[in-house]
């Protein structure tokens, strides 16, 4: 943007672009640091039943950005209008979507050297984008947004990327929790250690951790607490993993025995697998003796297995 130079960036999340990585949050951070007008929209908003509406909205978007330049345009879920036109990713032709894409390409080609407008696009399906959108002069710079990983060891960091590309590691989760606790200004109880909460949330994405903090605050607020305590975070984790407690469902007699044997099987298998892996610490077993309504079934016990130490990748070269 400085010196009359403009460039376009697309967040290519072809390999690690699962939801919850923070694509939208990163775009907002860029706008905040640049201190320029930030025009945000979702690509799906361009398309309607009336032919020509999508192209018209694209023209209006770029016209607005040029009027307040220097500015940033952020198009979220850009694959909604920018799928490849070779028919590989769609069974039928969509003239309205193609017209919208053509208008987007035209607007990006029409930038002058002093337009001072930056275009950011976000997608978690970079593999379906039309090649014309990613040629030099349009979205010619690709930034891969990954989950944060432990920075303490480059060797370990590389191994973790190979074995777990879906979610941040413990240090990453703790950092994310600190950000959301700070943003909400939550008063934490003396028994709360965010490092412990991070260790109890393996597999959680950034978006899920943000929701976890909000859920813990809601639980504390419903009990008129002055601070958010450790038990509130544990109940929030339980809700995220197993669902909301359904007090109306009661299991009796043989039903309880069946569920108990089932969950005991999980515990035995989990511990046995941990013992088979050389150099692995014992698995911590946490039983939740509550009646939970699961997504497809109802269980009176919920078993969670958490590795005491994250070193599973150490046995691989």
mmCIF file with all atom_site columns, C-alpha atoms in Angstrom, residues 31-169:
data_model
loop_
_atom_site.group_PDB
_atom_site.id
_atom_site.type_symbol
_atom_site.label_atom_id
_atom_site.label_alt_id
_atom_site.label_comp_id
_atom_site.label_asym_id
_atom_site.label_entity_id
_atom_site.label_seq_id
_atom_site.pdbx_PDB_ins_code
_atom_site.Cartn_x
_atom_site.Cartn_y
_atom_site.Cartn_z
_atom_site.occupancy
_atom_site.B_iso_or_equiv
_atom_site.pdbx_formal_charge
_atom_site.auth_seq_id
_atom_site.auth_comp_id
_atom_site.auth_asym_id
_atom_site.auth_atom_id
_atom_site.pdbx_PDB_model_num
ATOM 1   C CA . UNK A 1 31  ? -7.143  -4.177  9.444   1.00 0.00 ? 31  UNK A CA 1
ATOM 2   C CA . UNK A 1 32  ? -6.553  -3.123  13.044  1.00 0.00 ? 32  UNK A CA 1
ATOM 3   C CA . UNK A 1 33  ? -2.802  -2.871  12.563  1.00 0.00 ? 33  UNK A CA 1
ATOM 4   C CA . UNK A 1 34  ? -3.140  -1.007  9.253   1.00 0.00 ? 34  UNK A CA 1
ATOM 5   C CA . UNK A 1 35  ? -5.676  1.464   10.716  1.00 0.00 ? 35  UNK A CA 1
ATOM 6   C CA . UNK A 1 36  ? -7.562  1.731   7.426   1.00 0.00 ? 36  UNK A CA 1
ATOM 7   C CA . UNK A 1 37  ? -11.219 1.112   6.489   1.00 0.00 ? 37  UNK A CA 1
ATOM 8   C CA . UNK A 1 38  ? -12.032 -2.603  6.546   1.00 0.00 ? 38  UNK A CA 1
ATOM 9   C CA . UNK A 1 39  ? -14.825 -3.807  4.262   1.00 0.00 ? 39  UNK A CA 1
ATOM 10  C CA . UNK A 1 40  ? -15.848 -7.371  5.068   1.00 0.00 ? 40  UNK A CA 1
ATOM 11  C CA . UNK A 1 41  ? -18.329 -9.607  3.275   1.00 0.00 ? 41  UNK A CA 1
ATOM 12  C CA . UNK A 1 42  ? -19.107 -13.267 2.665   1.00 0.00 ? 42  UNK A CA 1
ATOM 13  C CA . UNK A 1 43  ? -18.981 -14.496 -0.924  1.00 0.00 ? 43  UNK A CA 1
ATOM 14  C CA . UNK A 1 44  ? -22.298 -16.301 -0.545  1.00 0.00 ? 44  UNK A CA 1
ATOM 15  C CA . UNK A 1 45  ? -23.980 -12.895 -0.096  1.00 0.00 ? 45  UNK A CA 1
ATOM 16  C CA . UNK A 1 46  ? -23.268 -12.066 -3.738  1.00 0.00 ? 46  UNK A CA 1
ATOM 17  C CA . UNK A 1 47  ? -25.482 -14.797 -5.166  1.00 0.00 ? 47  UNK A CA 1
ATOM 18  C CA . UNK A 1 48  ? -29.269 -14.445 -5.355  1.00 0.00 ? 48  UNK A CA 1
ATOM 19  C CA . UNK A 1 49  ? -32.048 -15.794 -7.540  1.00 0.00 ? 49  UNK A CA 1
ATOM 20  C CA . UNK A 1 50  ? -31.984 -12.717 -9.781  1.00 0.00 ? 50  UNK A CA 1
ATOM 21  C CA . UNK A 1 51  ? -29.426 -12.844 -12.587 1.00 0.00 ? 51  UNK A CA 1
ATOM 22  C CA . UNK A 1 52  ? -26.905 -10.016 -12.460 1.00 0.00 ? 52  UNK A CA 1
ATOM 23  C CA . UNK A 1 53  ? -27.202 -9.252  -8.745  1.00 0.00 ? 53  UNK A CA 1
ATOM 24  C CA . UNK A 1 54  ? -23.885 -10.926 -7.913  1.00 0.00 ? 54  UNK A CA 1
ATOM 25  C CA . UNK A 1 55  ? -21.899 -8.971  -10.493 1.00 0.00 ? 55  UNK A CA 1
ATOM 26  C CA . UNK A 1 56  ? -23.597 -5.749  -9.417  1.00 0.00 ? 56  UNK A CA 1
ATOM 27  C CA . UNK A 1 57  ? -22.686 -6.307  -5.768  1.00 0.00 ? 57  UNK A CA 1
ATOM 28  C CA . UNK A 1 58  ? -19.067 -6.991  -6.682  1.00 0.00 ? 58  UNK A CA 1
ATOM 29  C CA . UNK A 1 59  ? -18.919 -3.687  -8.588  1.00 0.00 ? 59  UNK A CA 1
ATOM 30  C CA . UNK A 1 60  ? -20.456 -1.839  -5.643  1.00 0.00 ? 60  UNK A CA 1
ATOM 31  C CA . UNK A 1 61  ? -18.001 -3.461  -3.223  1.00 0.00 ? 61  UNK A CA 1
ATOM 32  C CA . UNK A 1 62  ? -14.924 -2.393  -5.155  1.00 0.00 ? 62  UNK A CA 1
ATOM 33  C CA . UNK A 1 63  ? -16.372 1.047   -5.860  1.00 0.00 ? 63  UNK A CA 1
ATOM 34  C CA . UNK A 1 64  ? -16.902 1.602   -2.139  1.00 0.00 ? 64  UNK A CA 1
ATOM 35  C CA . UNK A 1 65  ? -13.356 0.443   -1.345  1.00 0.00 ? 65  UNK A CA 1
ATOM 36  C CA . UNK A 1 66  ? -11.833 2.815   -3.906  1.00 0.00 ? 66  UNK A CA 1
ATOM 37  C CA . UNK A 1 67  ? -13.769 5.777   -2.512  1.00 0.00 ? 67  UNK A CA 1
ATOM 38  C CA . UNK A 1 68  ? -12.307 5.291   0.979   1.00 0.00 ? 68  UNK A CA 1
ATOM 39  C CA . UNK A 1 69  ? -8.848  4.125   -0.141  1.00 0.00 ? 69  UNK A CA 1
ATOM 40  C CA . UNK A 1 70  ? -6.468  3.184   1.308   1.00 0.00 ? 70  UNK A CA 1
ATOM 41  C CA . UNK A 1 71  ? -8.681  0.305   2.399   1.00 0.00 ? 71  UNK A CA 1
ATOM 42  C CA . UNK A 1 72  ? -8.897  -3.463  2.769   1.00 0.00 ? 72  UNK A CA 1
ATOM 43  C CA . UNK A 1 73  ? -11.505 -5.746  1.217   1.00 0.00 ? 73  UNK A CA 1
ATOM 44  C CA . UNK A 1 74  ? -12.008 -9.090  2.936   1.00 0.00 ? 74  UNK A CA 1
ATOM 45  C CA . UNK A 1 75  ? -14.051 -11.759 1.127   1.00 0.00 ? 75  UNK A CA 1
ATOM 46  C CA . UNK A 1 76  ? -14.753 -14.724 3.393   1.00 0.00 ? 76  UNK A CA 1
ATOM 47  C CA . UNK A 1 77  ? -15.525 -18.200 1.985   1.00 0.00 ? 77  UNK A CA 1
ATOM 48  C CA . UNK A 1 78  ? -14.506 -16.982 -1.446  1.00 0.00 ? 78  UNK A CA 1
ATOM 49  C CA . UNK A 1 79  ? -14.915 -20.469 -2.904  1.00 0.00 ? 79  UNK A CA 1
ATOM 50  C CA . UNK A 1 80  ? -18.684 -19.864 -2.899  1.00 0.00 ? 80  UNK A CA 1
ATOM 51  C CA . UNK A 1 81  ? -18.299 -17.797 -6.081  1.00 0.00 ? 81  UNK A CA 1
ATOM 52  C CA . UNK A 1 82  ? -14.829 -18.773 -7.261  1.00 0.00 ? 82  UNK A CA 1
ATOM 53  C CA . UNK A 1 83  ? -15.067 -22.492 -7.968  1.00 0.00 ? 83  UNK A CA 1
ATOM 54  C CA . UNK A 1 84  ? -13.277 -23.743 -11.048 1.00 0.00 ? 84  UNK A CA 1
ATOM 55  C CA . UNK A 1 85  ? -15.330 -23.311 -14.224 1.00 0.00 ? 85  UNK A CA 1
ATOM 56  C CA . UNK A 1 86  ? -14.136 -26.527 -15.845 1.00 0.00 ? 86  UNK A CA 1
ATOM 57  C CA . UNK A 1 87  ? -17.106 -28.442 -14.411 1.00 0.00 ? 87  UNK A CA 1
ATOM 58  C CA . UNK A 1 88  ? -14.926 -30.610 -12.187 1.00 0.00 ? 88  UNK A CA 1
ATOM 59  C CA . UNK A 1 89  ? -16.516 -29.409 -8.952  1.00 0.00 ? 89  UNK A CA 1
ATOM 60  C CA . UNK A 1 90  ? -20.096 -28.828 -10.119 1.00 0.00 ? 90  UNK A CA 1
ATOM 61  C CA . UNK A 1 91  ? -22.572 -31.079 -11.903 1.00 0.00 ? 91  UNK A CA 1
ATOM 62  C CA . UNK A 1 92  ? -24.435 -28.229 -13.568 1.00 0.00 ? 92  UNK A CA 1
ATOM 63  C CA . UNK A 1 93  ? -23.438 -24.815 -14.848 1.00 0.00 ? 93  UNK A CA 1
ATOM 64  C CA . UNK A 1 94  ? -24.341 -21.800 -12.740 1.00 0.00 ? 94  UNK A CA 1
ATOM 65  C CA . UNK A 1 95  ? -24.470 -18.710 -14.931 1.00 0.00 ? 95  UNK A CA 1
ATOM 66  C CA . UNK A 1 96  ? -25.029 -16.326 -12.025 1.00 0.00 ? 96  UNK A CA 1
ATOM 67  C CA . UNK A 1 97  ? -21.990 -17.615 -10.140 1.00 0.00 ? 97  UNK A CA 1
ATOM 68  C CA . UNK A 1 98  ? -19.835 -17.485 -13.274 1.00 0.00 ? 98  UNK A CA 1
ATOM 69  C CA . UNK A 1 99  ? -20.910 -13.915 -13.996 1.00 0.00 ? 99  UNK A CA 1
ATOM 70  C CA . UNK A 1 100 ? -20.046 -12.967 -10.428 1.00 0.00 ? 100 UNK A CA 1
ATOM 71  C CA . UNK A 1 101 ? -16.623 -14.590 -10.740 1.00 0.00 ? 101 UNK A CA 1
ATOM 72  C CA . UNK A 1 102 ? -15.989 -12.867 -14.079 1.00 0.00 ? 102 UNK A CA 1
ATOM 73  C CA . UNK A 1 103 ? -16.853 -9.507  -12.528 1.00 0.00 ? 103 UNK A CA 1
ATOM 74  C CA . UNK A 1 104 ? -14.520 -10.195 -9.599  1.00 0.00 ? 104 UNK A CA 1
ATOM 75  C CA . UNK A 1 105 ? -11.687 -11.014 -12.006 1.00 0.00 ? 105 UNK A CA 1
ATOM 76  C CA . UNK A 1 106 ? -12.419 -7.867  -14.010 1.00 0.00 ? 106 UNK A CA 1
ATOM 77  C CA . UNK A 1 107 ? -12.388 -5.642  -10.928 1.00 0.00 ? 107 UNK A CA 1
ATOM 78  C CA . UNK A 1 108 ? -9.077  -7.066  -9.750  1.00 0.00 ? 108 UNK A CA 1
ATOM 79  C CA . UNK A 1 109 ? -7.556  -6.549  -13.193 1.00 0.00 ? 109 UNK A CA 1
ATOM 80  C CA . UNK A 1 110 ? -8.827  -2.967  -13.194 1.00 0.00 ? 110 UNK A CA 1
ATOM 81  C CA . UNK A 1 111 ? -6.751  -1.837  -10.214 1.00 0.00 ? 111 UNK A CA 1
ATOM 82  C CA . UNK A 1 112 ? -4.487  1.110   -10.912 1.00 0.00 ? 112 UNK A CA 1
ATOM 83  C CA . UNK A 1 113 ? -1.022  1.238   -9.396  1.00 0.00 ? 113 UNK A CA 1
ATOM 84  C CA . UNK A 1 114 ? -2.144  3.962   -6.975  1.00 0.00 ? 114 UNK A CA 1
ATOM 85  C CA . UNK A 1 115 ? -5.503  2.466   -5.991  1.00 0.00 ? 115 UNK A CA 1
ATOM 86  C CA . UNK A 1 116 ? -4.202  1.496   -2.516  1.00 0.00 ? 116 UNK A CA 1
ATOM 87  C CA . UNK A 1 117 ? -6.787  -1.265  -2.104  1.00 0.00 ? 117 UNK A CA 1
ATOM 88  C CA . UNK A 1 118 ? -5.756  -4.635  -0.682  1.00 0.00 ? 118 UNK A CA 1
ATOM 89  C CA . UNK A 1 119 ? -7.950  -7.670  -1.277  1.00 0.00 ? 119 UNK A CA 1
ATOM 90  C CA . UNK A 1 120 ? -7.912  -10.539 1.221   1.00 0.00 ? 120 UNK A CA 1
ATOM 91  C CA . UNK A 1 121 ? -9.723  -13.775 0.477   1.00 0.00 ? 121 UNK A CA 1
ATOM 92  C CA . UNK A 1 122 ? -10.278 -16.672 2.864   1.00 0.00 ? 122 UNK A CA 1
ATOM 93  C CA . UNK A 1 123 ? -11.214 -20.249 2.044   1.00 0.00 ? 123 UNK A CA 1
ATOM 94  C CA . UNK A 1 124 ? -10.816 -23.733 3.439   1.00 0.00 ? 124 UNK A CA 1
ATOM 95  C CA . UNK A 1 125 ? -11.219 -25.241 -0.042  1.00 0.00 ? 125 UNK A CA 1
ATOM 96  C CA . UNK A 1 126 ? -8.343  -23.760 -2.015  1.00 0.00 ? 126 UNK A CA 1
ATOM 97  C CA . UNK A 1 127 ? -8.251  -26.859 -4.226  1.00 0.00 ? 127 UNK A CA 1
ATOM 98  C CA . UNK A 1 128 ? -11.560 -25.902 -5.897  1.00 0.00 ? 128 UNK A CA 1
ATOM 99  C CA . UNK A 1 129 ? -10.634 -22.299 -6.718  1.00 0.00 ? 129 UNK A CA 1
ATOM 100 C CA . UNK A 1 130 ? -10.592 -21.245 -10.356 1.00 0.00 ? 130 UNK A CA 1
ATOM 101 C CA . UNK A 1 131 ? -6.990  -21.036 -11.656 1.00 0.00 ? 131 UNK A CA 1
ATOM 102 C CA . UNK A 1 132 ? -7.721  -17.600 -13.154 1.00 0.00 ? 132 UNK A CA 1
ATOM 103 C CA . UNK A 1 133 ? -8.209  -16.229 -9.647  1.00 0.00 ? 133 UNK A CA 1
ATOM 104 C CA . UNK A 1 134 ? -4.755  -17.284 -8.504  1.00 0.00 ? 134 UNK A CA 1
ATOM 105 C CA . UNK A 1 135 ? -2.648  -16.181 -11.431 1.00 0.00 ? 135 UNK A CA 1
ATOM 106 C CA . UNK A 1 136 ? 0.003   -13.449 -10.892 1.00 0.00 ? 136 UNK A CA 1
ATOM 107 C CA . UNK A 1 137 ? -1.618  -10.045 -10.705 1.00 0.00 ? 137 UNK A CA 1
ATOM 108 C CA . UNK A 1 138 ? -4.667  -11.262 -8.831  1.00 0.00 ? 138 UNK A CA 1
ATOM 109 C CA . UNK A 1 139 ? -4.348  -13.526 -5.798  1.00 0.00 ? 139 UNK A CA 1
ATOM 110 C CA . UNK A 1 140 ? -0.666  -14.132 -6.438  1.00 0.00 ? 140 UNK A CA 1
ATOM 111 C CA . UNK A 1 141 ? 0.459   -14.510 -2.823  1.00 0.00 ? 141 UNK A CA 1
ATOM 112 C CA . UNK A 1 142 ? -0.590  -17.490 -0.746  1.00 0.00 ? 142 UNK A CA 1
ATOM 113 C CA . UNK A 1 143 ? -0.493  -17.548 3.059   1.00 0.00 ? 143 UNK A CA 1
ATOM 114 C CA . UNK A 1 144 ? -1.170  -20.816 4.830   1.00 0.00 ? 144 UNK A CA 1
ATOM 115 C CA . UNK A 1 145 ? -2.892  -20.302 8.178   1.00 0.00 ? 145 UNK A CA 1
ATOM 116 C CA . UNK A 1 146 ? -1.933  -23.098 10.543  1.00 0.00 ? 146 UNK A CA 1
ATOM 117 C CA . UNK A 1 147 ? -2.797  -23.930 14.101  1.00 0.00 ? 147 UNK A CA 1
ATOM 118 C CA . UNK A 1 148 ? -0.168  -22.691 16.577  1.00 0.00 ? 148 UNK A CA 1
ATOM 119 C CA . UNK A 1 149 ? 2.328   -25.309 17.740  1.00 0.00 ? 149 UNK A CA 1
ATOM 120 C CA . UNK A 1 150 ? 4.983   -25.495 20.431  1.00 0.00 ? 150 UNK A CA 1
ATOM 121 C CA . UNK A 1 151 ? 7.932   -23.258 19.584  1.00 0.00 ? 151 UNK A CA 1
ATOM 122 C CA . UNK A 1 152 ? 10.303  -24.817 22.128  1.00 0.00 ? 152 UNK A CA 1
ATOM 123 C CA . UNK A 1 153 ? 11.868  -27.287 19.712  1.00 0.00 ? 153 UNK A CA 1
ATOM 124 C CA . UNK A 1 154 ? 12.003  -27.111 15.944  1.00 0.00 ? 154 UNK A CA 1
ATOM 125 C CA . UNK A 1 155 ? 12.409  -30.891 15.658  1.00 0.00 ? 155 UNK A CA 1
ATOM 126 C CA . UNK A 1 156 ? 9.430   -31.594 17.857  1.00 0.00 ? 156 UNK A CA 1
ATOM 127 C CA . UNK A 1 157 ? 7.459   -28.874 16.074  1.00 0.00 ? 157 UNK A CA 1
ATOM 128 C CA . UNK A 1 158 ? 8.015   -30.539 12.707  1.00 0.00 ? 158 UNK A CA 1
ATOM 129 C CA . UNK A 1 159 ? 6.985   -33.935 14.058  1.00 0.00 ? 159 UNK A CA 1
ATOM 130 C CA . UNK A 1 160 ? 3.820   -32.483 15.590  1.00 0.00 ? 160 UNK A CA 1
ATOM 131 C CA . UNK A 1 161 ? 2.876   -30.965 12.259  1.00 0.00 ? 161 UNK A CA 1
ATOM 132 C CA . UNK A 1 162 ? 3.109   -34.401 10.678  1.00 0.00 ? 162 UNK A CA 1
ATOM 133 C CA . UNK A 1 163 ? 1.078   -36.175 13.339  1.00 0.00 ? 163 UNK A CA 1
ATOM 134 C CA . UNK A 1 164 ? -1.504  -33.519 14.276  1.00 0.00 ? 164 UNK A CA 1
ATOM 135 C CA . UNK A 1 165 ? -2.526  -30.975 11.658  1.00 0.00 ? 165 UNK A CA 1
ATOM 136 C CA . UNK A 1 166 ? -6.038  -30.436 12.980  1.00 0.00 ? 166 UNK A CA 1
ATOM 137 C CA . UNK A 1 167 ? -5.576  -28.629 16.272  1.00 0.00 ? 167 UNK A CA 1
ATOM 138 C CA . UNK A 1 168 ? -3.063  -26.582 18.276  1.00 0.00 ? 168 UNK A CA 1
ATOM 139 C CA . UNK A 1 169 ? -0.799  -28.240 20.812  1.00 0.00 ? 169 UNK A CA 1
#
